[in-house]
Amino acid sequence: ADSNAVTLAVPPVTAIVTNTNDAGVGSLRQAILDTNNGGICPSTSTINFNIPGPGPHVISPASDLPTIDCPTLIDGYSQPGATPNTLPNGVSGSNAVIKIRIDGAGAMLSGNGLTLIAGSAGAIVRGLSIGGFASGPGIHVGSGADSVSVLGNFIGVAPDGTAAGNGNGVEVFSEAVQIGASAPAARNIVACNSGDGIEISGSADVYNNEIGTRPDGATACGNSGGVNFKSASGGSVGGPGAGNFIRNNLGDGIFLDSTDFILVSNNIINSNSNNGITFGTRSDCAGAGNTFRGNSIGTNGALGILLQAFGSRGVNDPLDTDGGGCGSDGNRGQNYPVIDLVTYRPDKTLVDFTLSSEASKTYDIEVFSNITADTPNHGRGETSRATTTVSTDAMGSVSVTN
């Protein structure tokens, strides 16, 4: 080898979309080809938009767009007149002004809206409306396209909030993907899709999105399911200051299928047609080690949380030995605490309870209140009131009295 050989960095590439044509100079198709750079990827590339006129501007591909092969920022907010959401976290909806729409309906495309592949690790897609890809997802993040960010988009809805559904909204087969973020500008609207709003088979963090409701924050337009982890390798849904609104979906709000160690926290999960959160009825291997904390789970069509592999409600069992392995219940059939006594005082409410579970283990217990009583008496928690940590004895039992 030549010891004097020099490796030259590939300079960044910036492409500007100046028209809505399907192909040719100034088109989105050409911009993707330019930033792919013949497979010799720059460290970063950018696709900006500067299409004349007030918009929204509709780009209707006649065939599938090229895959995104390199780390590229596709920035719909660069289009004049486009602005990201400014509604604060905890307020539903989005006041983002989207000026670029990618519409697959005209050509009846069966492929994906945007497809990111392995070389695109670190890419960012923001400020776009993507819809009309009836058989494919709006955004497909393929294997190896790690650390991709999907921020501030309308996926399954047009810029004016009308339905423009895809198959799945976003589907993920890579690792460390971020869908939404704690900043209000990063909030995605994911609604009206005939498949899952977000389907994850790799790992992803899902923060601060509106899933199943139009941008006005009030009008239902559910996905078939909200967020679906399918044999996923990790991730989270929500977090302090970054919870999602997961509402009005036609199946479950969140589905964990053969998935371990997912953190689900600080979300508002209600008005979904099936359960708020479900484990694994689509396979015989339910997950374990998943954590639910600080969520508001209101009225859904069935249970708030269903910890089952086969769809029937579980019962508490001595020493909590009913879980583990394929064919078992979700979270290993974790027993639930039983309320023994509730005492109301002017300044506080006291709750006495008993937990029978595995021996000599430590558990976090959350206490919730509901505006109305839960009809099945098993499990909706609208407002988190208190959290305590308890440890079971050698017989697997602990009682808390006040």
Short mmCIF file of C-alpha atoms in Angstrom, two decimals:
data_model
loop_
_atom_site.label_atom_id
_atom_site.label_comp_id
_atom_site.label_asym_id
_atom_site.label_seq_id
_atom_site.Cartn_x
_atom_site.Cartn_y
_atom_site.Cartn_z
CA ALA A 1 0.00 0.00 0.00
CA ASP A 2 1.11 3.55 -0.69
CA SER A 3 2.02 5.07 2.67
CA ASN A 4 1.52 8.53 1.17
CA ALA A 5 -2.08 7.88 0.08
CA VAL A 6 -4.56 10.53 1.22
CA THR A 7 -8.26 9.94 1.83
CA LEU A 8 -10.23 12.98 0.72
CA ALA A 9 -13.45 13.84 2.48
CA VAL A 10 -16.48 14.07 0.21
CA PRO A 11 -17.80 17.65 0.48
CA PRO A 12 -21.41 18.17 1.62
CA VAL A 13 -24.05 18.23 -1.08
CA THR A 14 -27.01 20.62 -0.99
CA ALA A 15 -29.85 20.12 -3.47
CA ILE A 16 -32.77 22.52 -3.82
CA VAL A 17 -36.22 21.41 -4.98
CA THR A 18 -37.68 24.18 -7.12
CA ASN A 19 -40.69 22.51 -8.76
CA THR A 20 -43.23 19.72 -8.30
CA ASN A 21 -42.19 17.80 -11.39
CA ASP A 22 -41.82 14.05 -11.15
CA ALA A 23 -38.27 14.11 -12.53
CA GLY A 24 -35.62 16.33 -13.97
CA VAL A 25 -33.77 19.40 -12.77
CA GLY A 26 -35.31 20.91 -9.64
CA SER A 27 -37.46 17.88 -8.81
CA LEU A 28 -37.43 15.96 -5.53
CA ARG A 29 -36.47 12.81 -7.42
CA GLN A 30 -33.39 14.54 -8.84
CA ALA A 31 -32.52 16.03 -5.45
CA ILE A 32 -32.46 12.56 -3.89
CA LEU A 33 -30.26 11.27 -6.70
CA ASP A 34 -27.91 14.25 -6.30
CA THR A 35 -27.52 13.80 -2.54
CA ASN A 36 -27.01 10.05 -2.99
CA ASN A 37 -23.95 11.15 -4.96
CA GLY A 38 -23.60 7.90 -6.84
CA GLY A 39 -23.15 5.97 -3.60
CA ILE A 40 -20.13 8.01 -2.50
CA CYS A 41 -21.74 9.59 0.53
CA PRO A 42 -20.75 12.96 1.92
CA SER A 43 -20.70 13.20 5.71
CA THR A 44 -23.91 15.21 5.44
CA SER A 45 -26.24 16.27 2.66
CA THR A 46 -29.26 18.56 2.59
CA ILE A 47 -32.41 18.76 0.49
CA ASN A 48 -34.06 22.17 0.77
CA PHE A 49 -37.22 23.44 -0.91
CA ASN A 50 -37.85 26.73 -2.70
CA ILE A 51 -40.86 26.21 -4.94
CA PRO A 52 -42.51 29.44 -6.20
CA GLY A 53 -46.01 30.24 -5.02
CA PRO A 54 -47.88 30.10 -1.73
CA GLY A 55 -48.42 26.33 -1.61
CA PRO A 56 -48.93 23.82 -0.23
CA HIS A 57 -47.03 22.27 -3.09
CA VAL A 58 -47.99 18.70 -4.02
CA ILE A 59 -45.33 16.35 -5.36
CA SER A 60 -46.99 13.30 -6.93
CA PRO A 61 -44.42 10.67 -7.90
CA ALA A 62 -45.31 8.64 -10.99
CA SER A 63 -43.18 5.79 -9.63
CA ASP A 64 -41.38 5.01 -6.39
CA LEU A 65 -38.89 7.66 -5.36
CA PRO A 66 -35.22 6.63 -5.15
CA THR A 67 -34.06 5.23 -1.83
CA ILE A 68 -32.23 7.65 0.42
CA ASP A 69 -28.74 6.19 0.50
CA CYS A 70 -26.74 8.81 2.44
CA PRO A 71 -27.08 10.83 5.68
CA THR A 72 -29.39 13.56 4.44
CA LEU A 73 -31.47 16.31 6.01
CA ILE A 74 -34.74 16.54 4.06
CA ASP A 75 -36.11 19.83 5.34
CA GLY A 76 -39.67 20.72 4.41
CA TYR A 77 -39.49 23.71 6.74
CA SER A 78 -36.97 25.31 4.40
CA GLN A 79 -39.87 26.03 2.01
CA PRO A 80 -40.87 29.72 2.36
CA GLY A 81 -43.99 30.06 4.50
CA ALA A 82 -43.56 26.74 6.33
CA THR A 83 -43.29 26.88 10.12
CA PRO A 84 -43.01 24.15 12.78
CA ASN A 85 -45.42 23.60 15.64
CA THR A 86 -45.27 25.99 18.59
CA LEU A 87 -48.04 24.52 20.76
CA PRO A 88 -46.44 23.58 24.08
CA ASN A 89 -46.01 20.01 25.23
CA GLY A 90 -49.13 18.72 26.94
CA VAL A 91 -51.40 20.64 24.55
CA SER A 92 -52.80 18.36 21.87
CA GLY A 93 -52.57 19.01 18.16
CA SER A 94 -50.14 20.96 16.02
CA ASN A 95 -50.19 24.45 14.52
CA ALA A 96 -47.37 23.61 12.10
CA VAL A 97 -47.72 25.07 8.62
CA ILE A 98 -46.70 22.39 6.13
CA LYS A 99 -45.99 23.55 2.58
CA ILE A 100 -44.60 20.37 0.97
CA ARG A 101 -46.80 17.34 0.40
CA ILE A 102 -45.65 14.02 -1.07
CA ASP A 103 -48.78 12.32 -2.40
CA GLY A 104 -48.80 8.74 -3.64
CA ALA A 105 -52.51 8.56 -4.38
CA GLY A 106 -52.48 9.88 -7.94
CA ALA A 107 -50.28 7.09 -9.29
CA MET A 108 -51.82 4.46 -6.98
CA LEU A 109 -48.34 3.58 -5.80
CA SER A 110 -47.89 0.34 -3.84
CA GLY A 111 -44.44 1.23 -2.54
CA ASN A 112 -43.21 3.52 0.22
CA GLY A 113 -43.34 7.27 0.48
CA LEU A 114 -39.72 7.74 1.54
CA THR A 115 -37.33 4.81 1.96
CA LEU A 116 -34.13 5.15 3.98
CA ILE A 117 -31.54 2.38 3.70
CA ALA A 118 -28.33 1.47 5.50
CA GLY A 119 -26.11 4.26 4.18
CA SER A 120 -28.53 6.93 5.40
CA ALA A 121 -27.78 6.46 9.11
CA GLY A 122 -28.25 9.79 10.88
CA ALA A 123 -30.66 11.19 8.28
CA ILE A 124 -33.43 13.61 9.32
CA VAL A 125 -36.87 13.93 7.72
CA ARG A 126 -38.80 17.02 8.84
CA GLY A 127 -41.58 19.32 7.80
CA LEU A 128 -43.32 17.13 5.21
CA SER A 129 -46.83 15.82 4.66
CA ILE A 130 -46.63 12.24 3.37
CA GLY A 131 -49.78 10.39 2.39
CA GLY A 132 -51.63 8.36 -0.18
CA PHE A 133 -49.24 5.38 -0.19
CA ALA A 134 -52.07 2.99 0.50
CA SER A 135 -50.12 -0.28 0.54
CA GLY A 136 -46.79 0.95 1.87
CA PRO A 137 -45.66 3.13 4.75
CA GLY A 138 -45.29 6.85 4.55
CA ILE A 139 -41.71 6.46 5.81
CA HIS A 140 -39.76 3.19 5.77
CA VAL A 141 -36.56 3.13 7.84
CA GLY A 142 -34.76 0.03 6.66
CA SER A 143 -32.23 -2.21 8.38
CA GLY A 144 -28.96 -0.39 9.01
CA ALA A 145 -30.47 3.09 8.72
CA ASP A 146 -29.70 3.70 12.39
CA SER A 147 -30.17 6.95 14.30
CA VAL A 148 -32.64 8.37 11.77
CA SER A 149 -34.90 11.17 13.08
CA VAL A 150 -38.50 11.77 11.94
CA LEU A 151 -39.51 15.21 13.21
CA GLY A 152 -42.41 17.60 12.73
CA ASN A 153 -44.20 15.79 9.89
CA PHE A 154 -47.83 15.11 9.01
CA ILE A 155 -47.94 11.39 8.19
CA GLY A 156 -51.28 10.19 6.87
CA VAL A 157 -52.81 13.65 6.78
CA ALA A 158 -52.61 16.46 4.24
CA PRO A 159 -51.34 19.92 5.22
CA ASP A 160 -54.95 21.03 5.82
CA GLY A 161 -55.55 18.08 8.13
CA THR A 162 -57.73 16.02 5.79
CA ALA A 163 -57.16 12.29 5.57
CA ALA A 164 -54.37 11.08 3.27
CA GLY A 165 -53.64 7.69 4.77
CA ASN A 166 -50.80 5.33 4.04
CA GLY A 167 -50.50 1.65 4.93
CA ASN A 168 -48.38 2.05 8.06
CA GLY A 169 -47.45 5.60 8.92
CA VAL A 170 -43.82 4.97 9.89
CA GLU A 171 -42.14 1.57 10.00
CA VAL A 172 -38.73 0.93 11.55
CA PHE A 173 -36.34 -1.97 10.99
CA SER A 174 -33.18 -0.26 12.28
CA GLU A 175 -31.81 0.85 15.65
CA ALA A 176 -31.90 4.07 17.71
CA VAL A 177 -34.51 5.78 15.54
CA GLN A 178 -36.18 8.88 16.97
CA ILE A 179 -39.78 9.68 16.08
CA GLY A 180 -40.59 13.07 17.55
CA ALA A 181 -38.62 14.75 20.32
CA SER A 182 -39.19 16.83 23.44
CA ALA A 183 -39.19 20.14 21.53
CA PRO A 184 -42.68 21.19 20.33
CA ALA A 185 -41.31 21.75 16.82
CA ALA A 186 -40.53 18.03 16.56
CA ARG A 187 -44.10 16.82 17.10
CA ASN A 188 -45.41 14.55 14.34
CA ILE A 189 -49.06 14.08 13.48
CA VAL A 190 -49.53 10.39 12.64
CA ALA A 191 -53.15 9.67 11.79
CA CYS A 192 -55.61 8.19 9.29
CA ASN A 193 -53.31 5.31 8.25
CA SER A 194 -54.89 1.95 7.43
CA GLY A 195 -52.09 0.09 9.23
CA ASP A 196 -50.27 1.00 12.42
CA GLY A 197 -49.40 4.60 13.01
CA ILE A 198 -45.88 3.55 14.01
CA GLU A 199 -44.57 -0.01 13.66
CA ILE A 200 -41.18 -0.87 15.16
CA SER A 201 -39.17 -4.03 14.54
CA GLY A 202 -35.82 -2.53 15.53
CA SER A 203 -35.53 0.04 18.31
CA ALA A 204 -37.00 3.53 18.50
CA ASP A 205 -37.94 6.28 20.91
CA VAL A 206 -41.37 7.80 20.26
CA TYR A 207 -41.73 11.22 21.87
CA ASN A 208 -44.31 13.99 21.93
CA ASN A 209 -46.46 12.93 18.96
CA GLU A 210 -50.16 13.08 18.20
CA ILE A 211 -51.13 9.55 17.11
CA GLY A 212 -54.68 8.98 15.88
CA THR A 213 -56.00 12.55 15.87
CA ARG A 214 -55.94 15.28 13.23
CA PRO A 215 -53.78 18.41 13.68
CA ASP A 216 -56.63 20.29 15.36
CA GLY A 217 -56.07 18.00 18.35
CA ALA A 218 -59.76 17.15 18.57
CA THR A 219 -60.98 15.35 15.45
CA ALA A 220 -60.49 11.60 15.49
CA CYS A 221 -58.79 9.95 12.51
CA GLY A 222 -57.45 6.74 13.94
CA ASN A 223 -54.79 4.46 12.60
CA SER A 224 -55.53 0.74 12.66
CA GLY A 225 -53.26 0.64 15.74
CA GLY A 226 -51.29 3.35 17.48
CA VAL A 227 -47.73 2.18 18.24
CA ASN A 228 -46.78 -1.46 17.58
CA PHE A 229 -43.50 -2.97 18.76
CA LYS A 230 -42.98 -6.24 16.84
CA SER A 231 -40.11 -8.29 18.26
CA ALA A 232 -38.39 -4.98 18.85
CA SER A 233 -34.95 -4.71 20.38
CA GLY A 234 -35.68 -1.76 22.65
CA GLY A 235 -37.04 1.73 22.89
CA SER A 236 -39.52 3.94 24.67
CA VAL A 237 -42.87 5.62 24.20
CA GLY A 238 -43.04 8.98 25.91
CA GLY A 239 -41.11 10.36 28.85
CA PRO A 240 -41.17 13.28 31.30
CA GLY A 241 -42.20 16.34 29.33
CA ALA A 242 -42.38 14.32 26.10
CA GLY A 243 -45.48 12.15 26.38
CA ASN A 244 -47.55 11.24 23.34
CA PHE A 245 -51.27 11.65 22.76
CA ILE A 246 -52.32 8.15 21.64
CA ARG A 247 -56.03 8.35 21.01
CA ASN A 248 -58.84 7.28 18.69
CA ASN A 249 -57.00 4.37 17.08
CA LEU A 250 -59.11 1.51 15.76
CA GLY A 251 -57.22 -1.20 17.64
CA ASP A 252 -54.84 -0.88 20.59
CA GLY A 253 -53.16 2.32 21.64
CA ILE A 254 -49.84 0.48 22.16
CA PHE A 255 -49.12 -3.14 21.24
CA LEU A 256 -46.04 -4.97 22.55
CA ASP A 257 -45.52 -8.19 20.61
CA SER A 258 -42.61 -10.41 21.71
CA THR A 259 -40.83 -7.32 22.98
CA ASP A 260 -38.83 -6.80 26.18
CA PHE A 261 -37.73 -3.79 28.22
CA ILE A 262 -39.81 -1.03 26.64
CA LEU A 263 -40.45 2.04 28.80
CA VAL A 264 -43.93 3.53 28.35
CA SER A 265 -44.32 6.70 30.39
CA ASN A 266 -46.14 10.01 30.64
CA ASN A 267 -48.51 9.36 27.74
CA ILE A 268 -52.21 10.10 27.37
CA ILE A 269 -53.81 6.88 26.09
CA ASN A 270 -57.57 6.94 25.63
CA SER A 271 -60.48 6.50 23.24
CA ASN A 272 -58.79 3.61 21.42
CA SER A 273 -61.21 0.93 20.25
CA ASN A 274 -59.45 -2.00 21.93
CA ASN A 275 -57.05 -1.94 24.91
CA GLY A 276 -54.93 0.99 25.93
CA ILE A 277 -51.85 -1.28 26.04
CA THR A 278 -51.79 -4.94 24.94
CA PHE A 279 -49.21 -7.70 25.11
CA GLY A 280 -48.61 -10.17 22.33
CA THR A 281 -51.91 -11.68 21.19
CA ARG A 282 -50.49 -11.73 17.66
CA SER A 283 -47.83 -14.27 18.62
CA ASP A 284 -47.30 -16.89 21.31
CA CYS A 285 -44.30 -15.10 22.84
CA ALA A 286 -45.24 -12.19 25.06
CA GLY A 287 -42.54 -9.79 26.26
CA ALA A 288 -41.17 -9.21 29.75
CA GLY A 289 -39.45 -6.47 31.71
CA ASN A 290 -41.57 -3.70 30.22
CA THR A 291 -42.26 -0.65 32.40
CA PHE A 292 -45.39 1.51 32.46
CA ARG A 293 -45.12 4.65 34.55
CA GLY A 294 -47.02 7.93 34.86
CA ASN A 295 -49.41 7.33 31.96
CA SER A 296 -52.97 8.59 31.85
CA ILE A 297 -55.00 5.64 30.58
CA GLY A 298 -58.59 6.72 30.24
CA THR A 299 -61.59 5.10 28.63
CA ASN A 300 -60.64 2.65 25.90
CA GLY A 301 -62.83 0.02 24.28
CA ALA A 302 -61.53 -2.80 26.47
CA LEU A 303 -58.94 -2.88 29.28
CA GLY A 304 -56.44 -0.23 30.20
CA ILE A 305 -53.54 -2.72 30.19
CA LEU A 306 -53.86 -6.34 29.06
CA LEU A 307 -50.93 -8.47 30.24
CA GLN A 308 -51.78 -11.52 28.19
CA ALA A 309 -50.42 -13.60 25.35
CA PHE A 310 -53.73 -15.11 24.33
CA GLY A 311 -56.31 -12.48 25.08
CA SER A 312 -58.01 -13.67 28.31
CA ARG A 313 -57.70 -11.69 31.52
CA GLY A 314 -55.13 -13.12 33.91
CA VAL A 315 -55.65 -13.80 37.62
CA ASN A 316 -53.26 -13.48 40.54
CA ASP A 317 -51.52 -16.75 41.39
CA PRO A 318 -49.44 -17.80 44.43
CA LEU A 319 -45.83 -16.63 44.18
CA ASP A 320 -46.56 -15.33 40.69
CA THR A 321 -45.17 -18.41 38.95
CA ASP A 322 -47.34 -18.30 35.81
CA GLY A 323 -44.94 -16.41 33.54
CA GLY A 324 -41.82 -16.94 31.49
CA GLY A 325 -41.12 -18.08 27.95
CA CYS A 326 -43.31 -18.47 24.91
CA GLY A 327 -46.95 -19.17 25.58
CA SER A 328 -46.92 -17.18 28.82
CA ASP A 329 -48.57 -13.92 29.72
CA GLY A 330 -47.09 -10.49 29.09
CA ASN A 331 -44.57 -9.21 31.66
CA ARG A 332 -44.51 -12.82 32.91
CA GLY A 333 -48.10 -12.54 34.10
CA GLN A 334 -47.21 -9.98 36.76
CA ASN A 335 -49.72 -10.06 39.62
CA TYR A 336 -51.56 -6.85 40.41
CA PRO A 337 -52.04 -5.29 43.87
CA VAL A 338 -55.46 -5.60 45.50
CA ILE A 339 -56.98 -2.59 47.27
CA ASP A 340 -58.11 -3.52 50.79
CA LEU A 341 -59.38 -0.20 52.12
CA VAL A 342 -59.71 3.43 50.99
CA THR A 343 -60.00 6.11 53.67
CA TYR A 344 -60.98 9.65 52.70
CA ARG A 345 -59.75 12.55 54.83
CA PRO A 346 -60.08 16.30 54.24
CA ASP A 347 -56.41 16.63 53.34
CA LYS A 348 -55.62 13.23 51.78
CA THR A 349 -56.86 9.85 50.64
CA LEU A 350 -55.28 6.75 52.21
CA VAL A 351 -55.09 3.49 50.27
CA ASP A 352 -54.35 0.17 51.95
CA PHE A 353 -53.38 -2.66 49.62
CA THR A 354 -51.83 -6.12 49.42
CA LEU A 355 -49.50 -7.46 46.76
CA SER A 356 -48.82 -11.19 46.40
CA SER A 357 -46.04 -11.88 43.94
CA GLU A 358 -42.54 -13.35 43.81
CA ALA A 359 -40.75 -13.76 47.13
CA SER A 360 -38.22 -11.20 48.33
CA LYS A 361 -38.63 -8.85 45.38
CA THR A 362 -39.01 -5.07 45.17
CA TYR A 363 -41.87 -3.46 43.27
CA ASP A 364 -42.95 0.07 42.40
CA ILE A 365 -46.67 0.64 42.98
CA GLU A 366 -48.56 3.54 41.39
CA VAL A 367 -51.92 4.76 42.66
CA PHE A 368 -54.32 6.37 40.18
CA SER A 369 -57.69 8.06 40.33
CA ASN A 370 -60.50 8.04 37.77
CA ILE A 371 -63.33 10.51 37.29
CA THR A 372 -65.77 7.60 37.04
CA ALA A 373 -65.46 4.03 38.31
CA ASP A 374 -63.94 1.53 35.91
CA THR A 375 -66.71 -0.89 34.95
CA PRO A 376 -64.54 -4.06 34.88
CA ASN A 377 -62.87 -2.92 38.14
CA HIS A 378 -59.50 -3.89 36.75
CA GLY A 379 -57.57 -1.22 35.44
CA ARG A 380 -57.84 2.23 34.00
CA GLY A 381 -55.76 4.92 35.58
CA GLU A 382 -56.51 8.44 34.40
CA THR A 383 -54.48 10.47 36.89
CA SER A 384 -51.34 9.33 38.70
CA ARG A 385 -51.61 10.29 42.38
CA ALA A 386 -48.75 8.58 44.20
CA THR A 387 -45.94 6.09 43.82
CA THR A 388 -44.43 3.89 46.50
CA THR A 389 -41.85 1.10 46.60
CA VAL A 390 -42.56 -2.13 48.48
CA SER A 391 -40.70 -5.41 49.08
CA THR A 392 -42.33 -8.80 49.43
CA ASP A 393 -41.47 -11.23 52.20
CA ALA A 394 -40.31 -14.84 51.90
CA MET A 395 -43.90 -15.86 51.19
CA GLY A 396 -44.18 -13.35 48.35
CA SER A 397 -46.56 -11.03 50.15
CA VAL A 398 -46.57 -7.43 51.34
CA SER A 399 -49.39 -5.40 52.85
CA VAL A 400 -49.45 -1.63 53.18
CA THR A 401 -51.74 -0.07 55.80
CA ASN A 402 -52.13 3.56 56.79
#
